[in-house]
Short mmCIF file of C-alpha atoms (C1' of nucleotides) in Angstrom, two decimals:
data_model
loop_
_atom_site.label_atom_id
_atom_site.label_comp_id
_atom_site.label_asym_id
_atom_site.label_seq_id
_atom_site.Cartn_x
_atom_site.Cartn_y
_atom_site.Cartn_z
CA MET A 1 -27.39 -47.91 -9.57
CA LYS A 2 -29.10 -49.56 -12.49
CA VAL A 3 -30.88 -52.90 -12.40
CA ILE A 4 -30.10 -54.79 -15.54
CA GLN A 5 -33.07 -56.64 -17.00
CA LYS A 6 -34.17 -59.06 -19.69
CA LYS A 7 -31.77 -59.95 -22.48
CA GLU A 8 -28.83 -58.16 -20.87
CA ARG A 9 -29.50 -59.84 -17.54
CA GLN A 10 -29.71 -63.18 -19.31
CA HIS A 11 -26.40 -62.46 -20.95
CA TYR A 12 -24.66 -61.93 -17.62
CA LEU A 13 -26.26 -65.03 -16.13
CA GLU A 14 -24.87 -67.13 -18.93
CA GLU A 15 -21.47 -65.49 -19.24
CA HIS A 16 -20.71 -65.53 -15.52
CA SER A 17 -22.70 -68.42 -14.19
CA ILE A 18 -22.38 -68.92 -10.45
CA SER A 19 -24.71 -71.88 -10.19
CA HIS A 20 -21.75 -74.07 -9.24
CA LEU A 21 -21.51 -72.12 -5.98
CA PHE A 22 -24.92 -73.29 -4.75
CA SER A 23 -26.57 -76.63 -4.39
CA PHE A 24 -29.97 -75.22 -5.28
CA SER A 25 -31.13 -73.32 -8.30
CA ILE A 26 -30.55 -69.66 -7.62
CA GLU A 27 -30.74 -68.10 -11.08
CA GLU A 28 -34.35 -67.03 -10.94
CA TYR A 29 -33.65 -64.95 -7.81
CA LEU A 30 -30.54 -63.21 -9.06
CA GLU A 31 -30.69 -59.54 -9.86
CA VAL A 32 -27.95 -57.90 -11.85
CA HIS A 33 -26.89 -54.49 -10.53
CA GLU A 34 -24.62 -52.08 -12.29
CA TYR A 35 -22.78 -49.28 -10.45
CA GLN A 36 -20.91 -46.37 -11.92
CA ARG A 37 -17.46 -45.24 -10.85
CA ASP A 38 -17.57 -43.58 -7.41
CA GLU A 39 -21.09 -44.82 -6.71
CA TRP A 40 -21.66 -46.38 -3.29
CA ILE A 41 -22.66 -50.05 -3.46
CA ILE A 42 -23.18 -50.18 0.29
CA GLN A 43 -23.34 -47.17 2.51
CA GLU A 44 -21.43 -47.19 5.75
CA GLY A 45 -23.66 -48.06 8.67
CA MET A 46 -26.59 -49.19 6.48
CA ARG A 47 -27.63 -52.83 6.43
CA PRO A 48 -27.85 -54.13 2.87
CA ASP A 49 -30.77 -56.23 1.65
CA TYR A 50 -28.61 -58.27 -0.68
CA LEU A 51 -25.58 -60.46 -0.69
CA TYR A 52 -23.50 -59.34 -3.67
CA TYR A 53 -21.14 -61.29 -5.84
CA VAL A 54 -18.91 -59.11 -8.02
CA ILE A 55 -18.60 -60.21 -11.63
CA GLU A 56 -16.96 -57.18 -13.23
CA GLY A 57 -15.14 -54.14 -11.91
CA LYS A 58 -13.32 -53.01 -8.81
CA ALA A 59 -14.42 -51.46 -5.54
CA LYS A 60 -12.98 -50.19 -2.28
CA ILE A 61 -13.91 -50.84 1.33
CA TYR A 62 -13.88 -47.75 3.54
CA LEU A 63 -14.26 -47.20 7.25
CA THR A 64 -14.83 -43.85 8.95
CA TYR A 65 -13.68 -43.14 12.48
CA GLN A 66 -15.41 -40.89 14.94
CA ASN A 67 -12.83 -38.17 14.45
CA GLY A 68 -13.68 -38.14 10.74
CA LYS A 69 -10.56 -39.99 9.65
CA VAL A 70 -11.36 -42.26 6.72
CA SER A 71 -9.44 -45.45 6.12
CA LEU A 72 -9.27 -47.48 2.91
CA ILE A 73 -9.27 -51.01 4.19
CA ASN A 74 -9.12 -53.15 1.12
CA PHE A 75 -9.87 -53.55 -2.55
CA ILE A 76 -12.63 -55.76 -3.92
CA ASN A 77 -12.35 -57.48 -7.27
CA ALA A 78 -14.33 -59.80 -9.50
CA HIS A 79 -15.36 -63.05 -7.75
CA ASP A 80 -15.46 -61.44 -4.31
CA TYR A 81 -18.51 -61.40 -2.09
CA ILE A 82 -19.86 -58.18 -0.61
CA GLY A 83 -22.23 -58.08 2.34
CA GLU A 84 -21.43 -61.53 3.69
CA MET A 85 -20.95 -60.16 7.19
CA GLU A 86 -24.50 -58.94 7.26
CA LEU A 87 -25.75 -62.32 6.08
CA LEU A 88 -23.98 -64.05 8.95
CA HIS A 89 -24.35 -61.65 11.85
CA GLU A 90 -27.49 -60.10 13.20
CA VAL A 91 -25.50 -57.20 14.54
CA TYR A 92 -22.71 -55.79 12.46
CA TYR A 93 -21.35 -52.36 11.72
CA THR A 94 -21.45 -52.18 7.94
CA LYS A 95 -18.49 -50.69 6.15
CA GLY A 96 -18.83 -48.48 3.12
CA ILE A 97 -18.18 -49.95 -0.33
CA GLN A 98 -17.54 -47.72 -3.29
CA ALA A 99 -17.12 -48.72 -6.92
CA SER A 100 -13.81 -47.49 -8.32
CA THR A 101 -14.68 -48.51 -11.87
CA ARG A 102 -17.97 -49.45 -13.46
CA THR A 103 -18.95 -52.53 -11.47
CA VAL A 104 -21.46 -55.27 -12.13
CA CYS A 105 -22.68 -57.60 -9.39
CA PHE A 106 -25.13 -60.38 -8.92
CA ALA A 107 -27.41 -59.28 -6.10
CA ILE A 108 -28.83 -62.17 -4.07
CA PRO A 109 -31.90 -61.01 -2.15
CA LEU A 110 -31.63 -61.97 1.50
CA ARG A 111 -35.30 -61.72 2.39
CA PRO A 112 -36.33 -64.87 0.51
CA LEU A 113 -32.99 -66.72 0.51
CA ARG A 114 -31.22 -66.12 3.79
CA GLU A 115 -32.28 -69.32 5.52
CA GLN A 116 -31.70 -71.44 2.48
CA LEU A 117 -28.20 -70.03 2.03
CA LEU A 118 -27.31 -70.74 5.64
CA GLU A 119 -28.32 -74.38 5.16
CA ASP A 120 -26.40 -74.91 1.95
CA ALA A 121 -23.12 -76.73 2.57
CA LYS A 122 -21.78 -76.06 -0.90
CA PHE A 123 -22.36 -72.33 -0.62
CA LEU A 124 -21.04 -72.21 2.93
CA ARG A 125 -17.92 -74.13 1.96
CA GLU A 126 -17.06 -71.63 -0.76
CA LEU A 127 -17.88 -68.71 1.49
CA THR A 128 -15.71 -70.19 4.21
CA LYS A 129 -12.79 -70.40 1.81
CA PHE A 130 -13.33 -66.83 0.73
CA LEU A 131 -13.48 -65.60 4.31
CA SER A 132 -10.47 -67.56 5.42
CA MET A 133 -8.46 -66.03 2.58
CA LYS A 134 -9.69 -62.63 3.59
CA ALA A 135 -8.76 -63.19 7.22
CA THR A 136 -5.32 -64.43 6.23
CA ILE A 137 -4.69 -61.50 3.95
CA MET A 138 -5.80 -58.98 6.54
CA ALA A 139 -3.60 -60.66 9.14
CA ALA A 140 -0.64 -60.48 6.78
CA LYS A 141 -1.28 -56.84 5.98
CA TYR A 142 -1.69 -56.00 9.63
CA SER A 143 1.51 -57.66 10.56
CA GLN A 144 3.39 -56.08 7.66
CA SER A 145 2.12 -52.62 8.40
CA LEU A 146 3.55 -52.90 11.89
CA SER A 147 6.77 -54.57 10.93
CA PHE A 148 8.03 -52.67 7.94
CA PRO A 149 8.49 -49.07 6.81
CA LEU A 150 6.74 -47.67 3.78
CA GLU A 151 9.76 -48.34 1.61
CA ASN A 152 9.12 -52.09 1.74
CA ARG A 153 5.35 -51.97 1.51
CA LEU A 154 5.42 -49.51 -1.35
CA ALA A 155 7.90 -51.61 -3.31
CA ASP A 156 5.53 -54.55 -2.94
CA PHE A 157 2.53 -52.46 -3.92
CA ILE A 158 4.25 -51.09 -7.01
CA LEU A 159 5.22 -54.54 -8.20
CA GLN A 160 1.72 -55.88 -7.57
CA THR A 161 -0.12 -53.11 -9.36
CA ALA A 162 2.30 -52.23 -12.15
CA ASP A 163 1.08 -52.76 -15.67
CA GLY A 164 4.20 -54.26 -17.21
CA ASN A 165 6.88 -51.79 -16.25
CA LEU A 166 4.49 -48.89 -15.77
CA TYR A 167 3.25 -47.88 -12.36
CA LYS A 168 0.31 -45.51 -12.65
CA GLU A 169 -1.79 -45.63 -9.49
CA LYS A 170 -3.20 -42.44 -8.07
CA HIS A 171 -1.20 -41.11 -5.16
CA VAL A 172 -4.25 -40.18 -3.16
CA THR A 173 -5.63 -43.71 -3.25
CA VAL A 174 -2.30 -45.28 -2.51
CA CYS A 175 -1.56 -43.22 0.56
CA ASP A 176 -5.01 -44.05 1.91
CA PHE A 177 -4.39 -47.70 1.25
CA LEU A 178 -0.90 -47.87 2.69
CA GLY A 179 -1.96 -45.64 5.54
CA VAL A 180 0.66 -42.93 5.17
CA SER A 181 0.46 -39.24 4.46
CA TYR A 182 0.51 -37.93 0.93
CA ARG A 183 3.67 -36.05 1.74
CA HIS A 184 5.50 -39.10 2.90
CA LEU A 185 4.43 -41.19 -0.06
CA LEU A 186 5.90 -38.58 -2.39
CA HIS A 187 9.03 -38.50 -0.33
CA VAL A 188 9.63 -42.25 -0.66
CA LEU A 189 8.71 -42.21 -4.36
CA ALA A 190 11.26 -39.45 -4.85
CA GLN A 191 13.84 -41.59 -3.07
CA PHE A 192 13.10 -44.48 -5.42
CA CYS A 193 13.65 -42.16 -8.37
CA GLU A 194 16.83 -40.79 -6.87
CA LYS A 195 18.19 -44.29 -6.41
CA GLY A 196 17.21 -45.08 -9.99
CA TYR A 197 14.66 -47.77 -9.13
CA LEU A 198 11.94 -45.76 -10.84
CA GLN A 199 11.96 -43.13 -13.55
CA LYS A 200 9.24 -40.53 -13.62
CA ASP A 201 7.77 -40.24 -17.07
CA GLU A 202 4.98 -37.71 -17.44
CA LYS A 203 2.21 -38.95 -15.15
CA ARG A 204 3.64 -42.44 -14.81
CA TYR A 205 6.61 -44.07 -13.21
CA ARG A 206 8.66 -46.58 -15.16
CA ILE A 207 10.29 -49.44 -13.26
CA GLU A 208 14.01 -49.30 -13.98
CA LYS A 209 15.51 -51.64 -11.40
CA ARG A 210 13.00 -54.38 -10.78
CA GLU A 211 15.40 -56.54 -8.76
CA GLN A 212 15.99 -53.80 -6.24
CA LEU A 213 12.28 -53.35 -5.74
CA GLU A 214 11.85 -57.09 -5.46
CA GLU A 215 14.49 -57.17 -2.81
CA LEU A 216 12.70 -54.50 -0.82
CA ALA A 217 9.37 -56.28 -1.23
CA GLY A 218 10.94 -59.64 -0.48
CA VAL A 219 11.34 -59.02 3.21
CA LEU A 220 7.55 -58.93 3.54
CA LYS A 221 7.38 -62.59 2.65
CA ASN A 222 7.35 -65.12 5.41
CA GLY A 223 8.57 -68.66 5.80
CA MET B 1 1.74 -82.37 24.68
CA LYS B 2 -0.29 -84.86 26.62
CA VAL B 3 -3.26 -86.80 25.27
CA ILE B 4 -5.91 -86.98 27.92
CA GLN B 5 -7.65 -90.33 28.13
CA LYS B 6 -10.44 -92.25 29.80
CA LYS B 7 -12.26 -90.71 32.73
CA GLU B 8 -10.56 -87.34 32.36
CA ARG B 9 -11.32 -87.25 28.65
CA GLN B 10 -14.90 -88.13 29.40
CA HIS B 11 -15.02 -85.32 31.89
CA TYR B 12 -13.98 -82.74 29.28
CA LEU B 13 -16.41 -84.14 26.74
CA GLU B 14 -19.25 -83.65 29.17
CA GLU B 15 -18.18 -80.32 30.63
CA HIS B 16 -17.44 -78.67 27.29
CA SER B 17 -19.67 -80.44 24.86
CA ILE B 18 -19.35 -79.22 21.29
CA SER B 19 -21.84 -81.62 19.76
CA HIS B 20 -24.11 -78.68 18.97
CA LEU B 21 -21.51 -77.48 16.48
CA PHE B 22 -21.90 -80.54 14.25
CA SER B 23 -24.84 -82.27 12.67
CA PHE B 24 -23.25 -85.67 13.11
CA SER B 25 -21.97 -87.44 16.15
CA ILE B 26 -18.35 -86.45 16.57
CA GLU B 27 -17.64 -87.39 20.18
CA GLU B 28 -16.08 -90.75 19.51
CA TYR B 29 -13.45 -89.15 17.26
CA LEU B 30 -12.47 -86.35 19.58
CA GLU B 31 -9.09 -86.44 21.23
CA VAL B 32 -8.33 -84.19 24.15
CA HIS B 33 -4.89 -82.60 24.03
CA GLU B 34 -3.25 -80.68 26.80
CA TYR B 35 -0.38 -78.24 26.21
CA GLN B 36 1.85 -76.60 28.76
CA ARG B 37 2.71 -72.93 28.84
CA ASP B 38 5.12 -72.03 25.99
CA GLU B 39 4.56 -75.34 24.23
CA TRP B 40 3.92 -75.15 20.49
CA ILE B 41 0.49 -76.40 19.47
CA ILE B 42 1.30 -75.98 15.81
CA GLN B 43 4.73 -75.37 14.45
CA GLU B 44 5.22 -72.69 11.84
CA GLY B 45 5.34 -74.16 8.37
CA MET B 46 4.13 -77.63 9.45
CA ARG B 47 0.75 -78.89 8.35
CA PRO B 48 -1.30 -80.10 11.31
CA ASP B 49 -3.23 -83.38 11.26
CA TYR B 50 -6.02 -82.02 13.41
CA LEU B 51 -8.52 -79.26 13.56
CA TYR B 52 -8.41 -77.92 17.12
CA TYR B 53 -11.10 -76.34 19.19
CA VAL B 54 -9.80 -74.58 22.29
CA ILE B 55 -11.73 -75.27 25.47
CA GLU B 56 -9.39 -73.88 28.13
CA GLY B 57 -6.39 -71.57 28.07
CA LYS B 58 -4.82 -68.95 25.86
CA ALA B 59 -2.43 -69.07 22.94
CA LYS B 60 -0.64 -66.78 20.53
CA ILE B 61 -0.30 -66.80 16.76
CA TYR B 62 3.19 -66.01 15.48
CA LEU B 63 4.62 -65.38 12.07
CA THR B 64 8.32 -65.27 11.20
CA TYR B 65 9.68 -63.17 8.34
CA GLN B 66 12.66 -64.06 6.21
CA ASN B 67 14.81 -61.50 7.98
CA GLY B 68 14.10 -63.29 11.24
CA LYS B 69 11.67 -60.70 12.54
CA VAL B 70 8.89 -62.38 14.50
CA SER B 71 5.43 -60.89 14.69
CA LEU B 72 2.70 -61.70 17.21
CA ILE B 73 -0.42 -61.61 15.09
CA ASN B 74 -3.20 -62.41 17.47
CA PHE B 75 -4.35 -64.09 20.63
CA ILE B 76 -6.43 -67.25 20.74
CA ASN B 77 -8.91 -67.94 23.50
CA ALA B 78 -11.42 -70.58 24.54
CA HIS B 79 -13.99 -71.37 21.82
CA ASP B 80 -11.63 -70.48 18.99
CA TYR B 81 -10.66 -72.86 16.22
CA ILE B 82 -7.05 -73.56 15.35
CA GLY B 83 -5.97 -75.08 12.07
CA GLU B 84 -9.08 -74.21 10.10
CA MET B 85 -7.01 -72.75 7.27
CA GLU B 86 -5.36 -76.08 6.71
CA LEU B 87 -8.73 -77.82 6.66
CA LEU B 88 -9.96 -75.50 3.94
CA HIS B 89 -6.93 -74.95 1.75
CA GLU B 90 -4.72 -77.54 0.17
CA VAL B 91 -1.86 -75.08 0.08
CA TYR B 92 -1.34 -72.83 3.04
CA TYR B 93 1.62 -71.45 4.92
CA THR B 94 0.92 -72.50 8.49
CA LYS B 95 1.57 -69.98 11.23
CA GLY B 96 3.04 -70.94 14.58
CA ILE B 97 0.72 -71.28 17.56
CA GLN B 98 2.11 -71.25 21.07
CA ALA B 99 0.26 -71.84 24.32
CA SER B 100 0.67 -68.92 26.70
CA THR B 101 -1.03 -70.72 29.57
CA ARG B 102 -1.87 -74.38 30.09
CA THR B 103 -4.23 -75.03 27.20
CA VAL B 104 -6.71 -77.81 26.56
CA CYS B 105 -8.16 -78.45 23.11
CA PHE B 106 -10.39 -80.90 21.39
CA ALA B 107 -8.40 -82.30 18.50
CA ILE B 108 -10.54 -83.36 15.55
CA PRO B 109 -8.58 -85.75 13.34
CA LEU B 110 -8.69 -84.63 9.72
CA ARG B 111 -7.79 -87.95 8.13
CA PRO B 112 -11.12 -89.62 8.85
CA LEU B 113 -13.34 -86.54 9.15
CA ARG B 114 -12.23 -83.97 6.62
CA GLU B 115 -14.78 -84.79 3.94
CA GLN B 116 -17.60 -85.13 6.39
CA LEU B 117 -16.80 -81.76 7.96
CA LEU B 118 -16.76 -80.04 4.60
CA GLU B 119 -20.26 -81.39 3.89
CA ASP B 120 -21.75 -80.39 7.20
CA ALA B 121 -23.78 -77.18 6.92
CA LYS B 122 -24.11 -76.74 10.65
CA PHE B 123 -20.36 -76.97 11.19
CA LEU B 124 -19.62 -74.77 8.20
CA ARG B 125 -22.09 -72.14 9.33
CA GLU B 126 -20.40 -71.84 12.71
CA LEU B 127 -16.97 -71.85 11.16
CA THR B 128 -18.05 -69.16 8.73
CA LYS B 129 -19.18 -66.96 11.58
CA PHE B 130 -15.92 -67.53 13.39
CA LEU B 131 -13.90 -66.67 10.30
CA SER B 132 -15.92 -63.62 9.45
CA MET B 133 -15.37 -62.29 12.96
CA LYS B 134 -11.70 -63.00 12.61
CA ALA B 135 -11.52 -61.20 9.28
CA THR B 136 -13.40 -58.23 10.67
CA ILE B 137 -11.19 -58.00 13.72
CA MET B 138 -8.02 -58.23 11.68
CA ALA B 139 -9.31 -55.55 9.31
CA ALA B 140 -10.09 -53.29 12.26
CA LYS B 141 -6.69 -53.86 13.79
CA TYR B 142 -4.95 -53.25 10.51
CA SER B 143 -6.78 -50.05 9.94
CA GLN B 144 -6.21 -48.88 13.50
CA SER B 145 -2.53 -49.65 13.42
CA LEU B 146 -2.20 -47.38 10.41
CA SER B 147 -4.47 -44.65 11.62
CA PHE B 148 -3.51 -44.08 15.23
CA PRO B 149 -0.38 -43.68 17.32
CA LEU B 150 0.50 -46.04 20.11
CA GLU B 151 -1.06 -43.77 22.68
CA ASN B 152 -4.55 -44.62 21.44
CA ARG B 153 -3.97 -48.28 20.79
CA LEU B 154 -2.28 -48.81 24.13
CA ALA B 155 -5.10 -47.11 26.01
CA ASP B 156 -7.51 -49.50 24.35
CA PHE B 157 -5.33 -52.49 25.09
CA ILE B 158 -4.96 -51.55 28.75
CA LEU B 159 -8.70 -51.20 29.20
CA GLN B 160 -9.34 -54.50 27.43
CA THR B 161 -6.84 -56.54 29.38
CA ALA B 162 -6.98 -54.86 32.79
CA ASP B 163 -8.14 -57.01 35.68
CA GLY B 164 -10.39 -54.54 37.46
CA ASN B 165 -8.15 -51.51 37.83
CA LEU B 166 -4.94 -53.47 37.58
CA TYR B 167 -2.98 -53.68 34.36
CA LYS B 168 -0.37 -56.41 34.54
CA GLU B 169 0.55 -57.60 31.07
CA LYS B 170 4.14 -58.35 30.22
CA HIS B 171 5.81 -55.56 28.31
CA VAL B 172 7.59 -57.90 25.95
CA THR B 173 4.37 -59.50 24.80
CA VAL B 174 2.57 -56.22 24.48
CA CYS B 175 5.17 -54.57 22.32
CA ASP B 176 5.15 -57.59 20.03
CA PHE B 177 1.40 -57.44 19.86
CA LEU B 178 1.10 -53.71 19.28
CA GLY B 179 4.05 -53.80 16.94
CA VAL B 180 6.21 -51.19 18.61
CA SER B 181 9.63 -51.28 20.17
CA TYR B 182 10.08 -52.05 23.84
CA ARG B 183 11.63 -48.67 24.29
CA HIS B 184 8.69 -46.84 22.87
CA LEU B 185 6.13 -48.79 24.84
CA LEU B 186 7.88 -47.81 28.06
CA HIS B 187 8.05 -44.26 26.90
CA VAL B 188 4.28 -44.03 26.38
CA LEU B 189 3.56 -45.88 29.62
CA ALA B 190 5.76 -43.35 31.41
CA GLN B 191 3.75 -40.57 29.80
CA PHE B 192 0.53 -42.12 31.07
CA CYS B 193 1.98 -42.20 34.58
CA GLU B 194 3.23 -38.63 34.28
CA LYS B 195 -0.23 -37.48 33.27
CA GLY B 196 -1.68 -39.42 36.19
CA TYR B 197 -3.71 -41.86 34.07
CA LEU B 198 -1.79 -44.77 35.57
CA GLN B 199 0.09 -45.28 38.77
CA LYS B 200 2.95 -47.70 38.89
CA ASP B 201 2.63 -50.02 41.82
CA GLU B 202 5.38 -52.61 42.17
CA LYS B 203 5.08 -54.75 39.05
CA ARG B 204 1.60 -53.56 38.16
CA TYR B 205 0.01 -50.38 36.95
CA ARG B 206 -3.14 -49.12 38.61
CA ILE B 207 -5.67 -47.27 36.47
CA GLU B 208 -6.22 -43.87 38.06
CA LYS B 209 -8.09 -41.95 35.38
CA ARG B 210 -10.23 -44.39 33.49
CA GLU B 211 -12.18 -41.72 31.61
CA GLN B 212 -9.04 -40.28 30.10
CA LEU B 213 -7.97 -43.67 28.87
CA GLU B 214 -11.44 -44.29 27.53
CA GLU B 215 -11.25 -41.05 25.66
CA LEU B 216 -7.97 -42.05 24.06
CA ALA B 217 -9.32 -45.50 23.20
CA GLY B 218 -12.59 -44.03 21.98
CA VAL B 219 -11.18 -42.63 18.78
CA LEU B 220 -10.48 -46.18 17.59
CA LYS B 221 -14.19 -46.83 17.44
CA ASN B 222 -15.97 -46.30 14.21
CA GLY B 223 -19.44 -45.23 13.26
"C1'" DA C 1 -14.52 -20.95 -21.63
"C1'" DA C 2 -14.53 -19.94 -16.90
"C1'" DA C 3 -14.78 -21.35 -12.42
"C1'" DA C 4 -14.47 -24.76 -8.95
"C1'" DT C 5 -12.57 -28.89 -7.25
"C1'" DA C 6 -9.28 -32.59 -6.94
"C1'" DA C 7 -4.67 -34.11 -7.57
"C1'" DT C 8 0.18 -33.34 -7.75
"C1'" DA C 9 4.40 -31.24 -5.85
"C1'" DG C 10 7.64 -29.85 -2.51
"C1'" DG C 11 9.63 -26.93 1.82
"C1'" DA C 12 10.16 -26.77 6.82
"C1'" DG C 13 9.63 -28.01 11.29
"C1'" DA C 14 7.39 -31.19 14.73
"C1'" DT C 15 6.47 -35.74 16.58
"C1'" DA C 16 6.31 -40.75 16.80
"C1'" DT C 17 9.00 -44.38 16.80
"C1'" DC C 18 13.43 -47.00 16.27
"C1'" DT C 19 18.14 -48.51 17.28
"C1'" DC C 20 21.85 -49.11 20.16
"C1'" DA C 21 24.05 -49.18 24.50
"C1'" DT C 22 24.06 -50.29 29.24
"C1'" DA C 23 22.46 -51.41 34.07
"C1'" DT C 24 19.37 -53.65 37.23
"C1'" DT C 25 15.99 -56.96 38.58
"C1'" DT C 26 13.34 -61.12 38.13
"C1'" DT C 27 12.69 -65.81 36.76
"C1'" DG C 28 13.72 -70.50 35.50
"C1'" DA C 29 16.73 -74.23 35.37
"C1'" DA C 30 20.91 -76.87 36.88
"C1'" DT D 1 21.51 -72.05 45.95
"C1'" DT D 2 23.65 -70.47 42.04
"C1'" DC D 3 23.93 -69.14 37.47
"C1'" DA D 4 22.15 -67.96 33.03
"C1'" DA D 5 18.54 -66.16 30.59
"C1'" DA D 6 14.67 -63.16 30.27
"C1'" DA D 7 12.47 -59.04 31.52
"C1'" DT D 8 12.60 -54.37 33.11
"C1'" DA D 9 14.51 -49.63 32.90
"C1'" DT D 10 16.51 -45.51 30.98
"C1'" DG D 11 19.58 -42.28 28.07
"C1'" DA D 12 20.86 -40.42 23.60
"C1'" DG D 13 20.80 -39.92 18.94
"C1'" DA D 14 18.82 -41.38 14.36
"C1'" DT D 15 14.99 -42.05 11.21
"C1'" DA D 16 10.25 -42.51 9.61
"C1'" DT D 17 6.39 -40.19 9.31
"C1'" DC D 18 3.14 -36.28 10.16
"C1'" DT D 19 1.25 -31.58 9.94
"C1'" DC D 20 0.91 -27.32 7.99
"C1'" DC D 21 1.74 -24.30 4.23
"C1'" DT D 22 1.87 -22.83 -0.42
"C1'" DA D 23 2.03 -23.51 -5.59
"C1'" DT D 24 0.99 -25.57 -9.80
"C1'" DT D 25 -1.48 -28.56 -12.80
"C1'" DA D 26 -5.57 -31.71 -14.11
"C1'" DT D 27 -10.21 -32.68 -14.09
"C1'" DT D 28 -15.08 -31.62 -13.46
"C1'" DT D 29 -18.80 -28.69 -13.28
"C1'" DT D 30 -21.20 -24.56 -14.51
#
DNA sequence: AAAATAATAGGAGATATCTCATATTTTGAA
DNA sequence: TTCAAAATATGAGATATCTCCTATTATTTT
């Protein structure tokens, strides 16, 4: 991890101002932290000293079970908070957060600011919205994971992460995220190719029948 | 639904005061609503006019998919909020909430109070804690549902809902909640009986080998 | 460049879970 | 009390998904 200082710090503060998220002036307290790919922003089980706000990059939330099984719980993107659970709860089992690209965050030190943050209606209102979205999304994912086979969830995932018509996620990450074995993921991808929905093209997959995938993904929608 | 008035209302206000959750005086606005078993507190897809705070009873959150599949997402108990998503977000697909026992709630009318609530740091702080717990729990459930077979999740559920050594939940509810078929739930319950972990006793199941169940449930824990 | 590690790929058999069919028992409503 | 609906029970076969194994190819590290 690198703490970004001086001119560069100033640059980030101006380019990605978050002062509208607080009713007091927070800029002077903000540190700018930069993490490299695969670096751990928060280590599982360790209480962080900062509340983070992601301004660039992507990260992953991991949880390890006692039997050693590791589960990829969610992705984190720009404009997400990290460490909000630890701000709110005295006792909390901290999950691991790992940068999956170079990631830059504002780090809000809790020691001097905790009480002030917890009194700030503007900040709390935004945080509440963020958390309610998170809760809703997790509830939807939970429900979907129980209700539908991989075929449907993978179709949705491909459509959501495809760059144009090119799907190029890493299999290992995807099977962690969708909670299936590597073998089974390949099996369903092969089925999609066989049915002509996808075409394998070197390392990538090209979407050939978008409507069919949309139909498969469609059943995940509610209402 | 019955609106409770006068002396009875006053009784609930005194017995279950929630004034400590707000920094302004809310009592005069509070309505007390009573729902019977199986009555819908909020109908799926309909925006509620109130924020509810449950003071007695239990309810269930349901979500319906386009193919008609219905999913039981979570249980709601005393001291939970209902309808907080609709308070926070202009656009939100409302889930259905059904009372599973007689349920009494404080109903906070949004029309006159919405703005005031969203400015109240004390209220927002409590709501934030509630939502963060909810998000954490959903994340844990999601991850568990992907990582472990029914055997483990059912063991955990039995221990959590057993009344002493008696497990007496309805199968239909449980298989909705754990997201498995009725057939399979019975199959795993039969296995538990065969192994002597449970003993079927009329309509109930008696826990015979608690440690074994705890061992099965234990792998869901993290850290 | 060589060696080590991570990622991709696919076969084969086992297990978890689902669907469908059908019978019995319990519960709620007329 | 009677009848219909809901819940319980169980069998049998299908499918989704997992585990284990073994290669091959990329990507890092030395």
